[in-house]
């Protein structure tokens, strides 16, 4: 979770408000309208929201006054000079992307129907993509129709008549149709006498319905028909089928889209030819026409490829602009092959191929003059620390200092021990700085850091809070970045060191690229050899006593056990405490000879650290915990992980929890207790039982749950992709990302004339997915 302070929020709000004011208060600075921005950001500032309520309805003068008042409330010191409010823009005469759909000839109720689908402008309509397609190109001749089949056919009307059935008094319209080969059938409409008027003898129609064959006599009960001389949007082509709602017919949607394409045949293409050509992307007008009414399969493919590319391109642009830190000049390190060799030789084991690759990628970044921003992602136990150590070593050999920041003291200590082990023999001076140290100890470390007597300092937030002054900070390594707030990160990075972020969360690469946007990613997708997989078993809740009988055996062998229980709701700290307490009490009754303690979310960081430290020293045997077990803490003596109500966890989370055991050389186990044994649940949990590959599991997780649930869609800025599929589009995402970077490097604010359409489209998309204030 990214942590945003009130001050940061105020800052984020001030910028668009100032711009709105400078723009003459026309409510066009913020995509989606100023009020929507406030809904999203102004939670902590109710006065501001109240001030700007109904903004769009206010006269311009009043808008300006309110904006100034709001800015004052947000602590804005120097509002810019305000130009005279301009007249509201006249409605455009010609149709543009933002023209409301009701200017198109849609027939009565058209606007309302489209509004029900969230379609308000011509742009919305053009980008209202079909859900699927039906191939209605080659229509069968009448002779080949079989009884009971549903078909679409075309034929010329030879004659027509209205008849009344003798018994039930139904009105039938009957028309004899002739196909191109001279075969005939009788088309029948039940109780639609008005069809008589629509049918013209000699005209060609296209009709869809069900076939009935009685000997040589063929009838078609018509469900839908249209004149082929008209637009014939529903037949004779690859026909689009749109996502829709009750009361909004496919024919209406096809017609509406067609009208939009007619009214705006050349929508501005956000991608200039120069960007499209090398990527073999078709132009936007073509892509939009073909995605709705494809000429053939190949054209459809090309259209989809272009539109999917756009989705990712705009997403990447947004992420990069949002993080606002693209391509800064950083430090140039000299990376010597001899140093890397010395590093490898000092290790007690050979590096894995993945580690070698990651080290190459990281050192290449360090050697370049761009500031490194790289995410090192690897499953628990994949050996990230060694990779970080290589980078720290290179920095030290260049005479630069490094900082490694961990989210908790216990993790900081663990890193300190490991890094000392790797780096001391190479002459690198490593120090620890944590809150628990005495004032005198801290003072001494700080002095040594300031005077350059320390090469690597490992710590917690203390690294920031204690106002550490580095002599020359060149590299910052951040473990488990999501635990840190944005501000904290910035504070550490103010000297613009190269940055390496380590994360054990096995986010699929495509998703990582999207979520982290500005970070390059190195992946450790290979485990060090000899690691035994954790043996995993799925149990229904009624057999959970078996899990605890097994736990007792493990404890009797002198091993330790984790028991994890989920909480119902993250916010319910009380409930969490109760759940953990109840479970611990139950287990104490069940296992009287086992020493049991609790760890839960209501404890302070120091209390948690203390419990983990005692567990590590084997002062008790079984730890009952809510999900707050410190990720990354090594308890080599723990051999069993029991997870209650496993169905309430995400697969990736279960895999991480399981990674807490099996860190020693003993056989390790994980038991998943399923509180709900529905098919769907068991299918999900079986993934964990059957695989120990974190990336595979994460992909599955994404597939089975959808990306939205991984981090909370809205906040993380995950897009609503209409065409893209995060689980499959890795290459496409990378290509889009590379282009986004190229564009922003050339034109960081998209002010160049050739990027005008791109910028506008970016703003419109931001509005469509509910994201505000992009540039
Ligand atoms: P992570 O931080 O990715 O969870 P660590 O860096 O803590 O993993 O490494 C886990 C364990 O594996 C450590 O004990 C480390 O010494 C060991 N290890 C790391 N790389 C290798 C390797 N290439 N071969 C054997 N053991 C390794
Ligand atoms: Mg680690």
mmCIF file of N, CA and C and ligand atoms in Angstrom, residues 349-352 355 379-386 421-422 528-529 531 663, ligand 1:
data_model
loop_
_atom_site.group_PDB
_atom_site.id
_atom_site.type_symbol
_atom_site.label_atom_id
_atom_site.label_comp_id
_atom_site.label_asym_id
_atom_site.label_seq_id
_atom_site.Cartn_x
_atom_site.Cartn_y
_atom_site.Cartn_z
ATOM 1 N N UNK A 349 29.183 -20.484 -2.575
ATOM 2 C CA UNK A 349 28.420 -21.274 -3.549
ATOM 3 C C UNK A 349 28.478 -20.573 -4.896
ATOM 4 N N UNK A 350 28.274 -21.307 -5.984
ATOM 5 C CA UNK A 350 28.198 -20.642 -7.292
ATOM 6 C C UNK A 350 26.862 -19.924 -7.436
ATOM 7 N N UNK A 351 26.856 -18.803 -8.137
ATOM 8 C CA UNK A 351 25.605 -18.076 -8.368
ATOM 9 C C UNK A 351 24.720 -18.863 -9.332
ATOM 10 N N UNK A 352 23.437 -18.725 -9.173
ATOM 11 C CA UNK A 352 22.533 -19.346 -10.149
ATOM 12 C C UNK A 352 22.559 -18.509 -11.422
ATOM 13 N N UNK A 355 20.703 -15.339 -10.955
ATOM 14 C CA UNK A 355 21.451 -14.341 -10.183
ATOM 15 C C UNK A 355 22.488 -13.650 -11.069
ATOM 16 N N UNK A 379 11.273 -14.959 -5.740
ATOM 17 C CA UNK A 379 10.567 -15.712 -4.738
ATOM 18 C C UNK A 379 11.389 -15.758 -3.452
ATOM 19 N N UNK A 380 10.734 -15.987 -2.332
ATOM 20 C CA UNK A 380 11.480 -16.133 -1.087
ATOM 21 C C UNK A 380 12.532 -17.228 -1.255
ATOM 22 N N UNK A 381 13.724 -16.924 -0.832
ATOM 23 C CA UNK A 381 14.788 -17.918 -0.908
ATOM 24 C C UNK A 381 15.490 -17.986 -2.249
ATOM 25 N N UNK A 382 15.129 -17.109 -3.177
ATOM 26 C CA UNK A 382 15.753 -17.170 -4.500
ATOM 27 C C UNK A 382 17.136 -16.523 -4.505
ATOM 28 N N UNK A 383 17.492 -15.872 -3.416
ATOM 29 C CA UNK A 383 18.850 -15.347 -3.307
ATOM 30 C C UNK A 383 18.999 -13.895 -3.738
ATOM 31 N N UNK A 384 18.052 -13.070 -3.343
ATOM 32 C CA UNK A 384 18.119 -11.655 -3.703
ATOM 33 C C UNK A 384 19.247 -10.939 -2.970
ATOM 34 N N UNK A 385 19.467 -11.326 -1.729
ATOM 35 C CA UNK A 385 20.450 -10.610 -0.926
ATOM 36 C C UNK A 385 21.843 -10.672 -1.543
ATOM 37 N N UNK A 386 22.181 -11.832 -2.106
ATOM 38 C CA UNK A 386 23.498 -11.973 -2.727
ATOM 39 C C UNK A 386 23.622 -11.022 -3.920
ATOM 40 N N UNK A 421 28.588 -11.104 6.170
ATOM 41 C CA UNK A 421 29.190 -12.373 5.808
ATOM 42 C C UNK A 421 29.742 -12.312 4.381
ATOM 43 N N UNK A 422 28.957 -11.734 3.447
ATOM 44 C CA UNK A 422 29.417 -11.674 2.059
ATOM 45 C C UNK A 422 30.500 -10.625 1.848
ATOM 46 N N UNK A 528 18.190 -21.539 -5.875
ATOM 47 C CA UNK A 528 19.499 -22.173 -5.676
ATOM 48 C C UNK A 528 19.318 -23.685 -5.608
ATOM 49 N N UNK A 529 20.289 -24.416 -6.095
ATOM 50 C CA UNK A 529 20.138 -25.875 -6.147
ATOM 51 C C UNK A 529 20.042 -26.477 -4.750
ATOM 52 N N UNK A 531 17.562 -26.950 -2.872
ATOM 53 C CA UNK A 531 16.452 -26.531 -2.007
ATOM 54 C C UNK A 531 15.338 -27.548 -2.106
ATOM 55 N N UNK A 663 13.492 -23.232 5.267
ATOM 56 C CA UNK A 663 14.676 -22.409 5.055
ATOM 57 C C UNK A 663 15.911 -23.088 5.637
HETATM 58 P P1 LIG B 1 15.804 -14.047 -0.556
HETATM 59 O O1 LIG B 1 16.209 -12.776 0.089
HETATM 60 O O2 LIG B 1 15.620 -13.916 -2.037
HETATM 61 O O3 LIG B 1 14.618 -14.664 0.089
HETATM 62 P P2 LIG B 1 18.315 -14.914 0.339
HETATM 63 O O4 LIG B 1 19.168 -13.971 -0.373
HETATM 64 O O5 LIG B 1 18.014 -14.643 1.769
HETATM 65 O O6 LIG B 1 16.959 -15.097 -0.424
HETATM 66 O O7 LIG B 1 18.899 -16.365 0.150
HETATM 67 C C1 LIG B 1 18.305 -17.472 0.749
HETATM 68 C C2 LIG B 1 19.353 -18.475 1.122
HETATM 69 O O8 LIG B 1 19.900 -19.049 -0.033
HETATM 70 C C3 LIG B 1 20.477 -17.855 1.889
HETATM 71 O O9 LIG B 1 20.803 -18.739 2.936
HETATM 72 C C4 LIG B 1 21.620 -17.801 0.877
HETATM 73 O O10 LIG B 1 22.864 -17.934 1.497
HETATM 74 C C5 LIG B 1 21.312 -18.960 -0.026
HETATM 75 N N1 LIG B 1 21.755 -18.786 -1.403
HETATM 76 C C6 LIG B 1 21.638 -17.665 -2.140
HETATM 77 N N2 LIG B 1 22.117 -17.853 -3.388
HETATM 78 C C7 LIG B 1 22.551 -19.133 -3.441
HETATM 79 C C8 LIG B 1 23.161 -19.930 -4.468
HETATM 80 N N3 LIG B 1 23.410 -19.454 -5.698
HETATM 81 N N4 LIG B 1 23.462 -21.228 -4.176
HETATM 82 C C9 LIG B 1 23.195 -21.705 -2.955
HETATM 83 N N5 LIG B 1 22.643 -21.016 -1.946
HETATM 84 C C10 LIG B 1 22.313 -19.733 -2.171
#
